Amino acid sequence: MVEEEDKRAFLRDENCGTAQTESVVTYVEDGEVLFRKVFLGGGGYVPKNVVDNGHYQLGLGASITSQAFADRKAEPSVDREQLCPAEPKEAWTQNGNEHGVAYVLTDHVRKIDSVVLRDEKGKVIVQRYDVQVHHRPVLNEPGERDNCAHAVVCTSPDCVEKASAKRKLLEGLARIADWKILPVDVRPKQE
Amino acid sequence: MNVSSLSQWLCVDRDPLSARRALPRSTYRDRKLSAHGLSTQSAWVREDWILWIGERIFRFGRKLVLQLPASTNSQETYPVQAPPADKTLRDMRSWAANWNGRHYEAPLAQAIENARMHVSVFRNVAKISTLQWCEPHVTASPDGEPVFEWWCGEKKLTIYFQDRSAAYVKVWGANVHSEMEDGELGDFFPLLTWLTT
């Protein structure tokens, strides 16, 4: 227990990566919240109308699109909430007031489970792509911010070459995600 | 009147096709709305504005307001009318690599052209079949494929465009086994029927 607390305290250090020579990787528990940055105007959301107490307001709120979790390597990056070295936690992922932050629960991500493919004739090929969440701290990477909370959603085997599997994974993630912070262009105005 | 009552009024009094034409006279519209307790005093202008009411789409004239009576702690959401897909596809031609800060490839020119041709086909299918049509949300994938997305209640349709082909994904839940289906895009009519009915 003490060793685990030491590890977590070490990872939360704001200077993590500059004072250490090796990263500490821990298992991402099922109950953890994972944050995903949604760039302003980046195609990861579409505005919605909201009727709030009978007053119709346009363009407030947003739906999360499948491209919110898209990644060139089919391994969308997320941040583990409990390791984010900021207050509030989501501000670490947001990294800029104009962007949004979506979140998913780790056990929901793992329950996306296998992705089934079809061959060219439409016949189902039972191909398992187990969806997992792996902790991958970013430390001392050129051009990248040190990020001890960094994790990736990936499949085993990887599905980067399988467009069908990639797309279904994105749809599943978008379906289970919700907003922590809306992008600035769809936020309700502060009174 | 609450939103669902308004929806019922729209369904009963106007069919989707006629609703797409602009109402001929504002007095007619004002009288109709006033009869249902809706105010038009705080109108504002937005051309080609399409209102989603539940799963039905109705286009009103250029000036429309909905000052709905207050309901108790209710929140309902409806998609905003997206800009015309053609416009976004034209803009997409100028998107460079890393256009969204995630190191995506620049959208492929041939794929954009493929998407543009399909938009016309999609609109014609909707027009001929009298099914509901709304502009898709248009963006691009990390591999430079134009992506169209439509939402209708719990259903969602996504189409990816490559140079000479396209692929669709139907989504009606989070389960990738039983609540998603994908394949190569062929006839758009069955997809639109599934989405809007």
mmCIF file of C-alpha atoms in Angstrom, chain B:
data_model
loop_
_atom_site.group_PDB
_atom_site.id
_atom_site.type_symbol
_atom_site.label_atom_id
_atom_site.label_comp_id
_atom_site.label_asym_id
_atom_site.label_seq_id
_atom_site.Cartn_x
_atom_site.Cartn_y
_atom_site.Cartn_z
ATOM 1 C CA MET B 1 -47.568 23.672 -25.091
ATOM 2 C CA ASN B 2 -44.419 21.641 -24.709
ATOM 3 C CA VAL B 3 -42.067 20.436 -27.348
ATOM 4 C CA SER B 4 -43.812 17.138 -27.880
ATOM 5 C CA SER B 5 -47.120 18.936 -28.450
ATOM 6 C CA LEU B 6 -45.417 21.137 -30.991
ATOM 7 C CA SER B 7 -44.136 18.025 -32.646
ATOM 8 C CA GLN B 8 -47.625 16.622 -32.824
ATOM 9 C CA TRP B 9 -48.890 19.851 -34.370
ATOM 10 C CA LEU B 10 -46.188 19.730 -36.975
ATOM 11 C CA CYS B 11 -46.935 16.151 -37.842
ATOM 12 C CA VAL B 12 -50.654 16.664 -38.133
ATOM 13 C CA ASP B 13 -50.748 19.895 -40.052
ATOM 14 C CA ARG B 14 -47.780 19.707 -42.340
ATOM 15 C CA ASP B 15 -46.221 16.887 -44.249
ATOM 16 C CA PRO B 16 -42.462 16.871 -44.572
ATOM 17 C CA LEU B 17 -42.314 17.955 -48.192
ATOM 18 C CA SER B 18 -44.520 20.980 -47.862
ATOM 19 C CA ALA B 19 -42.789 21.964 -44.668
ATOM 20 C CA ARG B 20 -39.572 22.206 -46.601
ATOM 21 C CA ARG B 21 -40.958 25.009 -48.658
ATOM 22 C CA ALA B 22 -40.798 28.391 -46.992
ATOM 23 C CA LEU B 23 -44.131 29.432 -45.550
ATOM 24 C CA PRO B 24 -45.655 31.897 -48.001
ATOM 25 C CA ARG B 25 -46.793 34.570 -45.561
ATOM 26 C CA SER B 26 -45.540 35.464 -42.152
ATOM 27 C CA THR B 27 -49.074 36.268 -40.996
ATOM 28 C CA TYR B 28 -50.086 32.696 -41.643
ATOM 29 C CA ARG B 29 -47.143 31.427 -39.696
ATOM 30 C CA ASP B 30 -47.680 33.867 -36.857
ATOM 31 C CA ARG B 31 -51.348 33.024 -36.612
ATOM 32 C CA LYS B 32 -50.596 29.354 -36.582
ATOM 33 C CA LEU B 33 -47.966 29.641 -33.901
ATOM 34 C CA SER B 34 -50.041 32.025 -31.805
ATOM 35 C CA ALA B 35 -52.920 29.573 -31.871
ATOM 36 C CA HIS B 36 -50.657 27.210 -29.992
ATOM 37 C CA GLY B 37 -49.478 29.766 -27.502
ATOM 38 C CA LEU B 38 -46.124 30.422 -29.139
ATOM 39 C CA SER B 39 -44.681 33.883 -29.343
ATOM 40 C CA THR B 40 -42.998 35.225 -32.438
ATOM 41 C CA GLN B 41 -41.809 38.446 -30.890
ATOM 42 C CA SER B 42 -38.244 37.355 -30.353
ATOM 43 C CA ALA B 43 -37.663 36.118 -33.875
ATOM 44 C CA TRP B 44 -34.247 36.089 -35.395
ATOM 45 C CA VAL B 45 -33.093 35.344 -38.852
ATOM 46 C CA ARG B 46 -31.284 32.272 -39.999
ATOM 47 C CA GLU B 47 -31.691 31.127 -43.544
ATOM 48 C CA ASP B 48 -32.369 27.532 -44.379
ATOM 49 C CA TRP B 49 -32.756 26.727 -40.767
ATOM 50 C CA ILE B 50 -34.018 23.281 -40.163
ATOM 51 C CA LEU B 51 -35.547 22.358 -36.891
ATOM 52 C CA TRP B 52 -35.399 18.893 -35.520
ATOM 53 C CA ILE B 53 -38.381 17.926 -33.523
ATOM 54 C CA GLY B 54 -37.787 14.434 -32.239
ATOM 55 C CA GLU B 55 -37.056 12.476 -35.384
ATOM 56 C CA ARG B 56 -38.825 14.741 -37.837
ATOM 57 C CA ILE B 57 -37.254 17.584 -39.706
ATOM 58 C CA PHE B 58 -39.167 20.636 -40.730
ATOM 59 C CA ARG B 59 -37.887 23.703 -42.457
ATOM 60 C CA PHE B 60 -39.555 26.947 -41.700
ATOM 61 C CA GLY B 61 -39.257 30.284 -43.397
ATOM 62 C CA ARG B 62 -36.338 32.558 -43.071
ATOM 63 C CA LYS B 63 -37.575 34.059 -39.878
ATOM 64 C CA LEU B 64 -38.646 31.795 -37.158
ATOM 65 C CA VAL B 65 -38.613 31.856 -33.466
ATOM 66 C CA LEU B 66 -39.490 29.304 -30.925
ATOM 67 C CA GLN B 67 -40.111 30.953 -27.610
ATOM 68 C CA LEU B 68 -41.377 27.873 -25.923
ATOM 69 C CA PRO B 69 -43.377 27.983 -22.732
ATOM 70 C CA ALA B 70 -41.330 27.027 -19.710
ATOM 71 C CA SER B 71 -41.476 23.419 -18.676
ATOM 72 C CA THR B 72 -40.274 21.986 -15.399
ATOM 73 C CA ASN B 73 -36.587 21.129 -15.456
ATOM 74 C CA SER B 74 -36.754 19.585 -18.865
ATOM 75 C CA GLN B 75 -33.911 19.415 -21.312
ATOM 76 C CA GLU B 76 -34.249 18.061 -24.792
ATOM 77 C CA THR B 77 -31.601 18.191 -27.426
ATOM 78 C CA TYR B 78 -31.742 18.320 -31.177
ATOM 79 C CA PRO B 79 -28.959 18.411 -33.761
ATOM 80 C CA VAL B 80 -28.130 21.757 -35.212
ATOM 81 C CA GLN B 81 -28.474 22.119 -38.956
ATOM 82 C CA ALA B 82 -25.017 21.461 -40.362
ATOM 83 C CA PRO B 83 -23.608 23.687 -43.085
ATOM 84 C CA PRO B 84 -24.072 22.297 -46.588
ATOM 85 C CA ALA B 85 -21.777 19.343 -47.137
ATOM 86 C CA ASP B 86 -20.573 20.852 -50.419
ATOM 87 C CA LYS B 87 -19.257 23.892 -48.613
ATOM 88 C CA THR B 88 -17.354 21.869 -46.042
ATOM 89 C CA LEU B 89 -15.920 19.658 -48.779
ATOM 90 C CA ARG B 90 -14.744 22.747 -50.677
ATOM 91 C CA ASP B 91 -13.080 24.028 -47.512
ATOM 92 C CA MET B 92 -11.575 20.609 -46.927
ATOM 93 C CA ARG B 93 -9.444 20.970 -50.039
ATOM 94 C CA SER B 94 -7.375 23.553 -48.186
ATOM 95 C CA TRP B 95 -6.907 21.518 -45.007
ATOM 96 C CA ALA B 96 -3.218 20.787 -44.577
ATOM 97 C CA ALA B 97 -1.630 17.929 -42.693
ATOM 98 C CA ASN B 98 -2.190 18.231 -38.938
ATOM 99 C CA TRP B 99 -5.254 20.394 -39.691
ATOM 100 C CA ASN B 100 -6.798 19.576 -36.324
ATOM 101 C CA GLY B 101 -3.715 19.378 -34.118
ATOM 102 C CA ARG B 102 -3.699 15.559 -34.076
ATOM 103 C CA HIS B 103 -1.187 14.983 -36.876
ATOM 104 C CA TYR B 104 -3.838 13.749 -39.307
ATOM 105 C CA GLU B 105 -3.004 13.461 -42.971
ATOM 106 C CA ALA B 106 -4.341 16.105 -45.302
ATOM 107 C CA PRO B 107 -7.669 15.033 -46.833
ATOM 108 C CA LEU B 108 -7.163 13.254 -50.145
ATOM 109 C CA ALA B 109 -8.245 15.283 -53.163
ATOM 110 C CA GLN B 110 -9.697 12.330 -55.052
ATOM 111 C CA ALA B 111 -11.578 11.164 -51.973
ATOM 112 C CA ILE B 112 -13.038 14.643 -51.518
ATOM 113 C CA GLU B 113 -14.241 14.579 -55.114
ATOM 114 C CA ASN B 114 -15.739 11.137 -54.552
ATOM 115 C CA ALA B 115 -17.579 12.458 -51.488
ATOM 116 C CA ARG B 116 -18.806 15.494 -53.376
ATOM 117 C CA MET B 117 -20.311 13.334 -56.131
ATOM 118 C CA HIS B 118 -21.997 11.118 -53.577
ATOM 119 C CA VAL B 119 -23.641 14.075 -51.823
ATOM 120 C CA SER B 120 -25.615 14.856 -54.973
ATOM 121 C CA VAL B 121 -26.642 11.233 -55.276
ATOM 122 C CA PHE B 122 -27.719 11.117 -51.639
ATOM 123 C CA ARG B 123 -29.853 14.217 -51.983
ATOM 124 C CA ASN B 124 -31.547 12.841 -55.068
ATOM 125 C CA VAL B 125 -32.288 9.584 -53.328
ATOM 126 C CA ALA B 126 -33.909 11.455 -50.461
ATOM 127 C CA LYS B 127 -35.876 13.685 -52.798
ATOM 128 C CA ILE B 128 -37.203 10.856 -54.939
ATOM 129 C CA SER B 129 -38.018 8.657 -52.000
ATOM 130 C CA THR B 130 -39.522 11.536 -49.937
ATOM 131 C CA LEU B 131 -37.478 10.423 -46.976
ATOM 132 C CA GLN B 132 -36.139 12.999 -44.561
ATOM 133 C CA TRP B 133 -32.859 14.571 -45.528
ATOM 134 C CA CYS B 134 -30.473 16.692 -43.524
ATOM 135 C CA GLU B 135 -26.930 17.709 -44.185
ATOM 136 C CA PRO B 136 -24.374 15.362 -42.647
ATOM 137 C CA HIS B 137 -21.680 16.425 -40.269
ATOM 138 C CA VAL B 138 -18.557 16.440 -42.444
ATOM 139 C CA THR B 139 -15.022 15.947 -41.237
ATOM 140 C CA ALA B 140 -11.951 13.885 -42.173
ATOM 141 C CA SER B 141 -10.346 10.801 -40.696
ATOM 142 C CA PRO B 142 -6.685 10.503 -39.692
ATOM 143 C CA ASP B 143 -6.019 8.791 -43.029
ATOM 144 C CA GLY B 144 -7.439 11.683 -45.032
ATOM 145 C CA GLU B 145 -10.857 10.175 -45.798
ATOM 146 C CA PRO B 146 -13.836 12.541 -45.826
ATOM 147 C CA VAL B 147 -16.341 11.292 -43.241
ATOM 148 C CA PHE B 148 -20.090 11.953 -43.209
ATOM 149 C CA GLU B 149 -22.124 11.385 -40.065
ATOM 150 C CA TRP B 150 -25.859 11.538 -39.464
ATOM 151 C CA TRP B 151 -27.762 11.086 -36.216
ATOM 152 C CA CYS B 152 -31.425 10.257 -35.859
ATOM 153 C CA GLY B 153 -32.511 9.426 -32.330
ATOM 154 C CA GLU B 154 -30.526 6.427 -31.206
ATOM 155 C CA LYS B 155 -29.405 5.587 -34.731
ATOM 156 C CA LYS B 156 -26.254 6.836 -36.388
ATOM 157 C CA LEU B 157 -24.867 6.429 -39.871
ATOM 158 C CA THR B 158 -21.230 7.084 -40.774
ATOM 159 C CA ILE B 159 -19.781 6.962 -44.283
ATOM 160 C CA TYR B 160 -16.068 7.015 -45.125
ATOM 161 C CA PHE B 161 -14.937 7.971 -48.616
ATOM 162 C CA GLN B 162 -11.833 6.704 -50.318
ATOM 163 C CA ASP B 163 -10.595 7.536 -53.814
ATOM 164 C CA ARG B 164 -13.018 5.275 -55.661
ATOM 165 C CA SER B 165 -15.154 3.641 -53.021
ATOM 166 C CA ALA B 166 -16.949 4.290 -49.776
ATOM 167 C CA ALA B 167 -17.783 2.345 -46.654
ATOM 168 C CA TYR B 168 -20.618 2.740 -44.181
ATOM 169 C CA VAL B 169 -21.080 1.982 -40.485
ATOM 170 C CA LYS B 170 -24.550 1.716 -38.978
ATOM 171 C CA VAL B 171 -24.699 2.193 -35.218
ATOM 172 C CA TRP B 172 -27.666 1.772 -32.943
ATOM 173 C CA GLY B 173 -25.894 0.990 -29.661
ATOM 174 C CA ALA B 174 -22.497 0.503 -28.047
ATOM 175 C CA ASN B 175 -22.193 -3.248 -28.619
ATOM 176 C CA VAL B 176 -19.932 -3.857 -31.588
ATOM 177 C CA HIS B 177 -21.367 -7.342 -32.090
ATOM 178 C CA SER B 178 -25.075 -6.785 -32.023
ATOM 179 C CA GLU B 179 -25.551 -3.031 -32.422
ATOM 180 C CA MET B 180 -23.262 -2.137 -35.316
ATOM 181 C CA GLU B 181 -23.037 -3.133 -38.935
ATOM 182 C CA ASP B 182 -20.628 -2.041 -41.624
ATOM 183 C CA GLY B 183 -19.906 -2.733 -45.241
ATOM 184 C CA GLU B 184 -19.065 -1.260 -48.604
ATOM 185 C CA LEU B 185 -21.424 1.513 -49.655
ATOM 186 C CA GLY B 186 -23.776 0.451 -52.401
ATOM 187 C CA ASP B 187 -27.335 1.726 -52.537
ATOM 188 C CA PHE B 188 -27.930 4.683 -50.216
ATOM 189 C CA PHE B 189 -31.717 4.230 -50.120
ATOM 190 C CA PRO B 190 -31.746 1.317 -47.630
ATOM 191 C CA LEU B 191 -29.368 3.184 -45.359
ATOM 192 C CA LEU B 192 -31.463 6.340 -45.412
ATOM 193 C CA THR B 193 -34.617 4.307 -44.850
ATOM 194 C CA TRP B 194 -33.065 2.564 -41.874
ATOM 195 C CA LEU B 195 -31.855 5.857 -40.421
ATOM 196 C CA THR B 196 -35.074 7.828 -40.770
ATOM 197 C CA THR B 197 -37.757 5.250 -40.044
#
